[in-house]
Short mmCIF file of C-alpha atoms and ligand atoms in Angstrom, two decimals:
data_model
loop_
_atom_site.label_atom_id
_atom_site.label_comp_id
_atom_site.label_asym_id
_atom_site.label_seq_id
_atom_site.Cartn_x
_atom_site.Cartn_y
_atom_site.Cartn_z
CA MET A 1 10.72 -20.12 -40.11
CA THR A 2 9.73 -21.92 -37.30
CA THR A 3 7.64 -25.08 -38.57
CA PRO A 4 4.61 -26.08 -36.23
CA THR A 5 6.04 -29.13 -35.04
CA SER A 6 9.54 -27.43 -34.38
CA LEU A 7 6.84 -24.57 -31.97
CA VAL A 8 5.25 -27.56 -30.91
CA GLN A 9 8.46 -28.70 -30.01
CA GLU A 10 9.83 -25.47 -28.13
CA PHE A 11 6.73 -25.13 -26.51
CA THR A 12 7.32 -28.40 -24.52
CA ARG A 13 10.62 -27.15 -24.25
CA LEU A 14 9.60 -24.04 -22.24
CA TYR A 15 6.12 -25.40 -20.68
CA GLY A 16 7.27 -29.03 -20.29
CA PRO A 17 4.49 -31.95 -20.83
CA GLY A 18 1.38 -31.64 -19.50
CA ASP A 19 -2.19 -33.88 -19.86
CA ASN A 20 -3.96 -31.23 -21.48
CA GLN A 21 -4.15 -30.89 -25.08
CA VAL A 22 -1.72 -28.87 -27.50
CA ARG A 23 -3.54 -26.64 -29.47
CA THR A 24 -1.99 -24.63 -32.71
CA PHE A 25 -4.61 -21.02 -33.61
CA PHE A 26 -3.39 -19.29 -36.37
CA ALA A 27 -4.36 -15.04 -37.50
CA PRO A 28 -3.77 -13.50 -40.48
CA GLY A 29 -2.19 -9.64 -40.87
CA ARG A 30 -4.31 -7.70 -43.61
CA VAL A 31 -3.98 -5.12 -46.04
CA ASN A 32 -5.98 -2.88 -46.88
CA LEU A 33 -6.62 -3.22 -51.12
CA ILE A 34 -8.32 0.12 -50.66
CA GLY A 35 -10.66 2.38 -48.36
CA GLU A 36 -7.95 4.31 -46.84
CA LEU A 37 -8.69 6.56 -43.58
CA ILE A 38 -12.58 5.91 -43.64
CA ASP A 39 -13.87 3.29 -41.25
CA TYR A 40 -14.20 5.72 -38.53
CA ASN A 41 -15.64 8.19 -41.39
CA GLY A 42 -18.41 5.25 -41.75
CA GLY A 43 -17.10 4.55 -45.26
CA LEU A 44 -16.89 1.01 -46.87
CA VAL A 45 -13.63 -0.68 -46.76
CA MET A 46 -11.38 -3.44 -48.80
CA PRO A 47 -9.03 -5.82 -46.81
CA ALA A 48 -7.55 -8.79 -47.63
CA ALA A 49 -6.05 -11.05 -45.57
CA ILE A 50 -2.61 -11.94 -45.51
CA ALA A 51 -0.44 -15.33 -45.61
CA LEU A 52 1.94 -13.37 -43.16
CA GLY A 53 0.03 -14.10 -39.49
CA ILE A 54 0.64 -14.48 -35.49
CA THR A 55 1.05 -18.79 -34.25
CA ALA A 56 -0.13 -19.49 -30.76
CA VAL A 57 0.25 -23.13 -29.50
CA CYS A 58 -1.77 -23.27 -26.45
CA ARG A 59 -2.15 -25.76 -24.12
CA ALA A 60 -4.93 -25.37 -21.14
CA ARG A 61 -4.38 -25.62 -17.22
CA SER A 62 -6.09 -26.41 -14.53
CA ASP A 63 -5.62 -23.59 -12.63
CA ARG A 64 -6.57 -19.71 -12.92
CA ILE A 65 -2.73 -18.98 -14.03
CA VAL A 66 -2.07 -17.86 -17.84
CA ARG A 67 1.30 -17.51 -19.59
CA LEU A 68 2.52 -16.02 -22.51
CA CYS A 69 5.64 -16.55 -23.72
CA SER A 70 6.37 -15.07 -27.48
CA LEU A 71 9.72 -16.11 -29.75
CA ASP A 72 10.30 -12.31 -31.38
CA ASP A 73 10.47 -10.82 -27.33
CA PRO A 74 11.93 -11.92 -24.86
CA VAL A 75 8.89 -10.59 -22.11
CA ALA A 76 7.14 -13.05 -20.36
CA VAL A 77 3.93 -12.69 -19.57
CA GLU A 78 1.67 -13.79 -15.86
CA ILE A 79 -1.60 -13.01 -15.61
CA ASP A 80 -3.92 -14.35 -12.60
CA LEU A 81 -7.63 -14.72 -13.59
CA ASN A 82 -9.02 -14.69 -10.31
CA ARG A 83 -7.22 -11.12 -9.65
CA PRO A 84 -8.52 -7.20 -11.61
CA ILE A 85 -5.79 -6.82 -14.87
CA GLU A 86 -4.84 -3.62 -15.82
CA PRO A 87 -2.81 -1.89 -18.76
CA ASP A 88 0.83 -2.72 -17.71
CA ARG A 89 3.67 -0.30 -19.97
CA ALA A 90 6.17 -3.39 -18.06
CA ARG A 91 3.86 -6.11 -19.31
CA GLY A 92 4.65 -4.17 -23.41
CA TRP A 93 3.47 -6.94 -26.11
CA GLY A 94 1.80 -8.37 -23.21
CA ASN A 95 -0.95 -5.93 -23.32
CA TYR A 96 -2.88 -6.84 -26.33
CA PRO A 97 -3.83 -9.91 -25.32
CA ALA A 98 -3.98 -9.39 -20.98
CA GLY A 99 -6.42 -6.63 -22.66
CA VAL A 100 -8.11 -9.77 -24.39
CA VAL A 101 -8.71 -11.91 -21.67
CA HIS A 102 -9.84 -8.69 -19.26
CA GLU A 103 -12.55 -8.29 -21.22
CA LEU A 104 -13.35 -11.83 -22.32
CA LEU A 105 -13.52 -12.70 -18.01
CA LEU A 106 -15.24 -9.12 -18.19
CA ARG A 107 -18.18 -10.68 -20.36
CA GLY A 108 -18.64 -13.27 -18.42
CA PHE A 109 -16.80 -15.64 -20.52
CA ASP A 110 -15.63 -18.76 -18.44
CA LEU A 111 -11.82 -18.72 -18.86
CA VAL A 112 -9.37 -21.68 -18.57
CA GLY A 113 -5.32 -20.99 -17.56
CA ALA A 114 -3.57 -21.46 -20.18
CA ASP A 115 0.62 -21.65 -21.73
CA VAL A 116 1.29 -20.06 -24.78
CA LEU A 117 3.66 -19.14 -26.62
CA PHE A 118 3.56 -16.69 -29.44
CA THR A 119 6.07 -16.24 -32.76
CA THR A 120 5.46 -13.90 -35.77
CA MET A 121 5.68 -13.72 -38.94
CA LEU A 122 3.95 -10.35 -38.98
CA PRO A 123 6.47 -7.01 -39.09
CA GLN A 124 6.13 -5.22 -36.42
CA GLY A 125 4.85 -2.02 -37.05
CA ALA A 126 5.06 -2.17 -40.90
CA GLY A 127 1.15 -1.42 -41.23
CA LEU A 128 -0.24 -5.19 -41.87
CA SER A 129 -2.06 -5.07 -38.57
CA SER A 130 0.24 -6.95 -36.31
CA SER A 131 -1.81 -5.26 -33.09
CA ALA A 132 -5.34 -6.72 -34.68
CA ALA A 133 -4.07 -10.21 -34.99
CA MET A 134 -2.74 -10.67 -31.94
CA GLU A 135 -6.41 -9.53 -30.02
CA VAL A 136 -8.24 -11.31 -31.82
CA LEU A 137 -5.91 -14.53 -32.02
CA THR A 138 -6.06 -14.43 -27.69
CA ALA A 139 -9.43 -13.65 -28.11
CA PHE A 140 -9.69 -17.47 -30.43
CA SER A 141 -7.55 -18.71 -28.52
CA PHE A 142 -9.12 -18.59 -25.25
CA LEU A 143 -12.60 -19.31 -25.77
CA ALA A 144 -12.22 -22.42 -27.99
CA LEU A 145 -9.68 -22.85 -24.83
CA ALA A 146 -12.62 -22.63 -22.84
CA ASP A 147 -14.87 -24.95 -24.98
CA ALA A 148 -17.24 -21.12 -25.58
CA PRO A 149 -19.08 -21.09 -29.50
CA LEU A 150 -16.51 -19.20 -31.92
CA SER A 151 -19.36 -19.15 -34.59
CA ASP A 152 -19.88 -14.80 -33.29
CA LEU A 153 -16.24 -13.65 -35.63
CA LYS A 154 -18.19 -9.99 -35.81
CA GLY A 155 -18.75 -10.21 -31.88
CA MET A 156 -14.93 -11.20 -31.59
CA ALA A 157 -14.22 -8.63 -34.03
CA LEU A 158 -15.88 -6.13 -32.21
CA LEU A 159 -14.72 -6.66 -28.59
CA CYS A 160 -10.64 -6.59 -29.67
CA GLN A 161 -11.79 -3.31 -30.83
CA LYS A 162 -13.06 -2.50 -27.32
CA VAL A 163 -10.07 -3.70 -26.03
CA GLU A 164 -7.03 -1.63 -28.97
CA ASN A 165 -9.12 1.46 -28.15
CA GLN A 166 -9.58 1.40 -24.23
CA PHE A 167 -7.05 -0.86 -22.81
CA VAL A 168 -4.27 -0.51 -25.22
CA GLY A 169 -5.31 3.23 -25.95
CA VAL A 170 -5.08 3.78 -29.69
CA ASN A 171 -8.92 5.34 -31.57
CA CYS A 172 -8.62 3.17 -34.23
CA GLY A 173 -11.64 1.79 -36.33
CA ILE A 174 -13.20 -1.72 -36.88
CA MET A 175 -11.83 -2.71 -40.21
CA ASP A 176 -7.89 -4.55 -39.32
CA GLN A 177 -10.46 -6.48 -36.83
CA PHE A 178 -12.72 -7.37 -38.64
CA ALA A 179 -10.49 -8.31 -41.44
CA VAL A 180 -8.68 -10.70 -39.20
CA ALA A 181 -11.75 -11.80 -37.90
CA LEU A 182 -13.73 -12.69 -41.34
CA CYS A 183 -11.39 -12.83 -44.38
CA ARG A 184 -11.74 -15.48 -47.07
CA GLN A 185 -9.03 -17.47 -48.67
CA ASP A 186 -9.06 -16.45 -52.39
CA HIS A 187 -11.57 -13.12 -51.04
CA ALA A 188 -11.40 -9.23 -50.35
CA LEU A 189 -14.56 -8.13 -47.04
CA LEU A 190 -15.73 -5.20 -48.91
CA LEU A 191 -16.64 -4.10 -44.71
CA ASN A 192 -19.77 -1.62 -44.39
CA CYS A 193 -18.21 0.10 -41.39
CA ASP A 194 -21.27 2.24 -40.93
CA SER A 195 -24.24 -0.80 -40.51
CA GLN A 196 -21.26 -3.61 -39.84
CA ASP A 197 -23.05 -5.32 -42.40
CA PHE A 198 -19.76 -7.36 -44.96
CA THR A 199 -19.56 -10.02 -48.31
CA HIS A 200 -16.89 -11.72 -49.49
CA ILE A 201 -15.15 -10.44 -52.99
CA PRO A 202 -13.49 -12.52 -54.91
CA VAL A 203 -9.86 -11.22 -55.65
CA ALA A 204 -9.21 -12.67 -59.03
CA LEU A 205 -5.86 -10.98 -60.65
CA GLY A 206 -5.06 -13.81 -63.38
CA ALA A 207 -1.77 -13.36 -64.43
CA TYR A 208 -1.05 -10.46 -61.78
CA ALA A 209 0.24 -10.27 -58.21
CA LEU A 210 -0.75 -7.86 -55.12
CA VAL A 211 2.78 -7.16 -53.73
CA ILE A 212 3.79 -6.55 -50.07
CA MET A 213 6.22 -4.02 -49.91
CA ASN A 214 8.02 -3.26 -46.92
CA THR A 215 9.43 0.58 -46.71
CA SER A 216 11.78 -0.80 -43.45
CA ARG A 217 10.69 2.47 -41.88
CA GLN A 218 8.22 1.60 -38.46
CA ARG A 219 4.97 3.14 -38.05
CA ARG A 220 3.37 4.67 -34.43
CA LEU A 221 0.21 4.49 -34.60
CA ALA A 222 -0.06 5.12 -31.29
CA GLU A 223 2.65 8.19 -31.80
CA SER A 224 1.71 8.90 -35.49
CA LYS A 225 -1.36 11.27 -36.51
CA TYR A 226 -3.99 9.18 -36.62
CA ASN A 227 -6.45 10.57 -33.83
CA GLU A 228 -4.88 14.55 -35.16
CA ARG A 229 -7.33 13.00 -38.43
CA ARG A 230 -9.90 12.14 -36.95
CA ALA A 231 -10.58 14.87 -35.02
CA GLU A 232 -10.25 17.19 -38.07
CA CYS A 233 -13.20 14.71 -40.36
CA ASP A 234 -15.45 15.42 -36.36
CA ALA A 235 -13.88 18.90 -37.10
CA VAL A 236 -15.97 19.11 -40.15
CA LEU A 237 -18.77 17.20 -39.11
CA GLN A 238 -19.44 20.15 -36.47
CA LEU A 239 -19.24 22.64 -39.07
CA LEU A 240 -21.86 21.24 -41.10
CA GLY A 241 -24.01 21.37 -38.39
CA THR A 242 -27.78 20.36 -39.74
CA ASP A 243 -26.33 18.95 -42.80
CA ALA A 244 -23.76 16.48 -41.54
CA PRO A 245 -24.95 12.99 -42.31
CA HIS A 246 -26.09 10.48 -39.45
CA ASN A 247 -24.11 7.76 -41.04
CA GLY A 248 -20.67 9.26 -41.74
CA LEU A 249 -18.82 12.27 -43.12
CA VAL A 250 -18.31 9.81 -46.52
CA HIS A 251 -21.48 10.62 -47.46
CA ALA A 252 -21.75 14.03 -47.10
CA GLN A 253 -22.55 16.82 -50.10
CA TRP A 254 -18.82 18.07 -51.45
CA SER A 255 -21.18 20.93 -52.16
CA ASP A 256 -22.34 21.58 -48.53
CA VAL A 257 -18.53 21.29 -47.30
CA LEU A 258 -17.56 23.62 -49.67
CA SER A 259 -20.47 26.28 -48.38
CA HIS A 260 -19.77 25.50 -44.42
CA VAL A 261 -16.12 25.17 -44.01
CA ALA A 262 -13.69 27.77 -44.47
CA ASP A 263 -11.15 25.73 -43.22
CA PRO A 264 -8.79 24.72 -46.24
CA VAL A 265 -7.45 21.41 -45.09
CA LEU A 266 -10.08 20.44 -43.54
CA GLN A 267 -11.72 20.81 -46.74
CA ARG A 268 -8.53 18.99 -48.49
CA ARG A 269 -8.97 15.83 -45.67
CA ALA A 270 -13.30 15.65 -46.31
CA ARG A 271 -12.06 15.62 -49.78
CA HIS A 272 -9.85 12.66 -49.22
CA VAL A 273 -12.69 10.88 -47.16
CA ILE A 274 -15.21 11.20 -49.79
CA THR A 275 -13.83 10.61 -52.38
CA GLU A 276 -11.88 7.60 -52.00
CA HIS A 277 -15.32 6.26 -50.89
CA LYS A 278 -16.34 5.89 -53.63
CA ARG A 279 -13.09 5.02 -55.16
CA VAL A 280 -14.14 1.89 -53.19
CA LYS A 281 -17.38 1.35 -54.81
CA GLU A 282 -15.61 1.49 -58.33
CA ALA A 283 -13.36 -0.33 -57.60
CA SER A 284 -15.56 -3.32 -55.92
CA GLN A 285 -17.39 -3.27 -59.06
CA MET A 286 -13.79 -3.21 -61.09
CA LEU A 287 -12.41 -6.42 -59.29
CA ALA A 288 -16.10 -8.02 -59.64
CA THR A 289 -15.43 -7.42 -63.89
CA GLY A 290 -11.77 -8.31 -63.44
CA ASP A 291 -10.62 -4.70 -64.57
CA LEU A 292 -7.51 -4.88 -63.23
CA ALA A 293 -5.78 -1.29 -65.38
CA ALA A 294 -9.04 0.25 -64.25
CA PHE A 295 -8.39 -1.17 -60.29
CA GLY A 296 -4.76 -0.23 -60.67
CA LYS A 297 -5.08 2.89 -61.32
CA LEU A 298 -8.26 3.72 -58.64
CA LEU A 299 -5.06 2.29 -56.33
CA ASP A 300 -2.85 4.87 -57.81
CA GLU A 301 -5.58 7.84 -57.30
CA SER A 302 -6.39 6.17 -53.70
CA HIS A 303 -2.39 6.80 -52.76
CA THR A 304 -2.07 10.78 -54.51
CA SER A 305 -5.93 11.50 -52.29
CA LEU A 306 -3.61 10.77 -48.89
CA ARG A 307 -0.63 12.14 -49.98
CA ASP A 308 -1.86 15.34 -50.63
CA ASP A 309 -5.52 15.40 -49.33
CA TYR A 310 -5.35 13.19 -46.02
CA GLU A 311 -1.59 14.08 -46.24
CA VAL A 312 -0.73 10.74 -43.99
CA THR A 313 1.52 9.11 -46.76
CA GLY A 314 5.65 11.64 -45.57
CA PRO A 315 9.11 10.72 -48.18
CA TYR A 316 8.95 6.89 -47.91
CA LEU A 317 5.60 6.01 -48.65
CA ASP A 318 6.36 8.34 -50.95
CA ALA A 319 9.22 7.29 -52.44
CA ILE A 320 8.55 3.75 -52.53
CA VAL A 321 5.03 4.42 -54.33
CA SER A 322 6.04 6.11 -57.03
CA ALA A 323 9.03 4.40 -57.62
CA ALA A 324 6.97 1.10 -58.28
CA GLN A 325 4.72 3.56 -60.33
CA GLN A 326 7.84 3.57 -62.50
CA ALA A 327 8.49 -0.04 -62.48
CA PRO A 328 7.69 -2.58 -65.16
CA GLY A 329 4.37 -4.60 -64.83
CA CYS A 330 2.81 -2.06 -62.49
CA LEU A 331 -1.25 -1.73 -63.08
CA GLY A 332 -1.23 0.90 -59.69
CA ALA A 333 0.73 0.97 -56.15
CA ARG A 334 -0.58 2.63 -53.15
CA MET A 335 0.14 2.87 -49.21
CA THR A 336 -1.38 0.44 -47.20
CA GLY A 337 -2.87 1.00 -43.74
CA ALA A 338 -2.60 4.44 -40.90
CA GLY A 339 0.47 5.87 -43.32
CA PHE A 340 3.78 7.99 -41.95
CA ALA A 341 5.41 4.58 -43.02
CA GLY A 342 4.44 0.89 -43.02
CA CYS A 343 4.38 -0.50 -46.43
CA ALA A 344 2.69 -0.43 -49.65
CA ILE A 345 1.17 -2.27 -51.66
CA ALA A 346 1.23 -2.62 -55.93
CA LEU A 347 -0.51 -5.12 -58.63
CA VAL A 348 2.48 -6.06 -60.79
CA LYS A 349 2.23 -8.07 -63.27
CA GLN A 350 4.02 -11.88 -62.29
CA ALA A 351 5.54 -12.40 -65.37
CA ASP A 352 7.55 -8.42 -64.96
CA MET A 353 8.07 -9.32 -60.58
CA PRO A 354 12.42 -10.15 -60.78
CA ALA A 355 12.60 -6.70 -62.98
CA PHE A 356 9.65 -4.48 -61.57
CA THR A 357 11.38 -5.70 -57.69
CA ALA A 358 15.03 -5.11 -58.74
CA SER A 359 13.93 -1.78 -59.87
CA VAL A 360 11.54 -0.43 -57.25
CA ARG A 361 14.51 -1.55 -54.56
CA SER A 362 17.46 0.23 -56.33
CA ALA A 363 14.89 3.91 -57.22
CA TYR A 364 14.00 3.56 -53.39
CA LEU A 365 17.63 2.85 -51.86
CA THR A 366 18.56 5.88 -53.97
CA ALA A 367 16.06 8.08 -53.15
CA THR A 368 16.51 7.40 -48.84
CA GLY A 369 18.91 4.96 -48.13
CA LEU A 370 17.00 1.75 -46.81
CA GLU A 371 17.04 -1.42 -48.12
CA PRO A 372 13.13 -2.64 -48.87
CA SER A 373 11.56 -5.68 -49.10
CA PHE A 374 9.27 -7.40 -50.64
CA TYR A 375 5.75 -10.09 -50.12
CA GLU A 376 3.95 -11.50 -52.60
CA THR A 377 0.70 -12.32 -51.19
CA ARG A 378 -2.61 -14.00 -51.65
CA ALA A 379 -5.69 -13.92 -49.52
CA VAL A 380 -6.22 -16.21 -46.53
CA ASP A 381 -8.57 -17.24 -44.15
CA GLY A 382 -9.15 -15.38 -41.03
CA VAL A 383 -8.48 -16.33 -37.53
CA HIS A 384 -8.44 -19.74 -37.32
CA GLU A 385 -6.94 -23.46 -35.38
CA THR A 386 -3.95 -25.20 -37.41
CA THR A 387 -3.79 -28.12 -34.74
CA GLY A 388 -3.05 -31.80 -36.70
CA GLU A 389 -2.19 -29.38 -39.81
CA ALA A 390 1.53 -30.12 -41.60
C1 GLA B 1 -5.31 1.64 -39.47
C2 GLA B 1 -6.48 1.31 -38.23
C3 GLA B 1 -7.56 1.55 -39.15
C4 GLA B 1 -8.28 2.40 -40.01
C5 GLA B 1 -6.49 1.74 -40.84
C6 GLA B 1 -6.26 3.07 -42.38
O1 GLA B 1 -5.00 -0.31 -39.39
O2 GLA B 1 -5.95 0.92 -36.67
O3 GLA B 1 -8.88 1.11 -37.87
O4 GLA B 1 -8.51 3.08 -39.87
O5 GLA B 1 -5.42 2.23 -39.76
O6 GLA B 1 -7.25 2.95 -42.90
#
């Protein structure tokens, strides 16, 4: 892993010495504990920020040029703040920061040119929100360099979601950008995606730990069936007609779905949305009372619903979740994120962790031929400046 000191050294090697202060910012990735694929249906979701994330080393320039490099990708990006900024395929990863800079300028922020070096510990396409982390990190860093106020983290999250929807072209909901911007250490973010109200709820796992299990199979959101599922949910709302809830499909009555929607596939989609929302409400109470066994059971039920009703799990996530559910010390497991591949999470007794990972690894390897990886994680703070931290 690159230490902050060696990262700053690398920055100076790359961009040379300069008069302005070199500042460092960090944005975490996220896992969603429960409430999957219902953010765009007005539901409650419960993400937590994780210690894996993206770091940006930045230095303001005296002109209006932005130079962006990454330790993890050979594509380097240059943007002139005085010229129009359009999406550009050749810019690759650089479209996320470029889109954010473009949107900040549109909103009238008086940005300054900057040299920036990014480095990431977030595996790409693993469903841990590397794109939201890059977007929110860029917004926060450029506002900080411009001496603009940083307190409106919710506004920043919404701006970044707009960039992802309109500049990058992925029709995501609000969960990831809110999580990256607003999560707090040792807490999950209980976010109402209809009202955009949120509370921080303590995650006290005692003798248990949350483990991220990476299937080592990449997921590409833009190519996944993400937009298709959104369209299916819209189709259910259309069929519900005057019985459609105004604040999202999560609030629909199952009896209304049965009486208005004949297609069994659409019925199943709606059933996932309605039952998952109920599970989030129950899960927040179970976390509050420390009933981890019941919380774990909800994780299992969520995965079953995503597999059978929403059909977004796929063979890799099913294999790793099923391996986890049968492994020592596991209270529950489910896929996390948009689905099809990427990562799952499990709630595991700390004392059993070595036996757990050995058992999951062996079963998953046998089932898929792929080597999984594991990260034991804790809930950390959202985006922030780390300049001067050791
Ligand atoms: C992706 C999207 C989010 C959310 C999750 C699934 O991460 O970006 O808005 O829909 O999938 O819960």
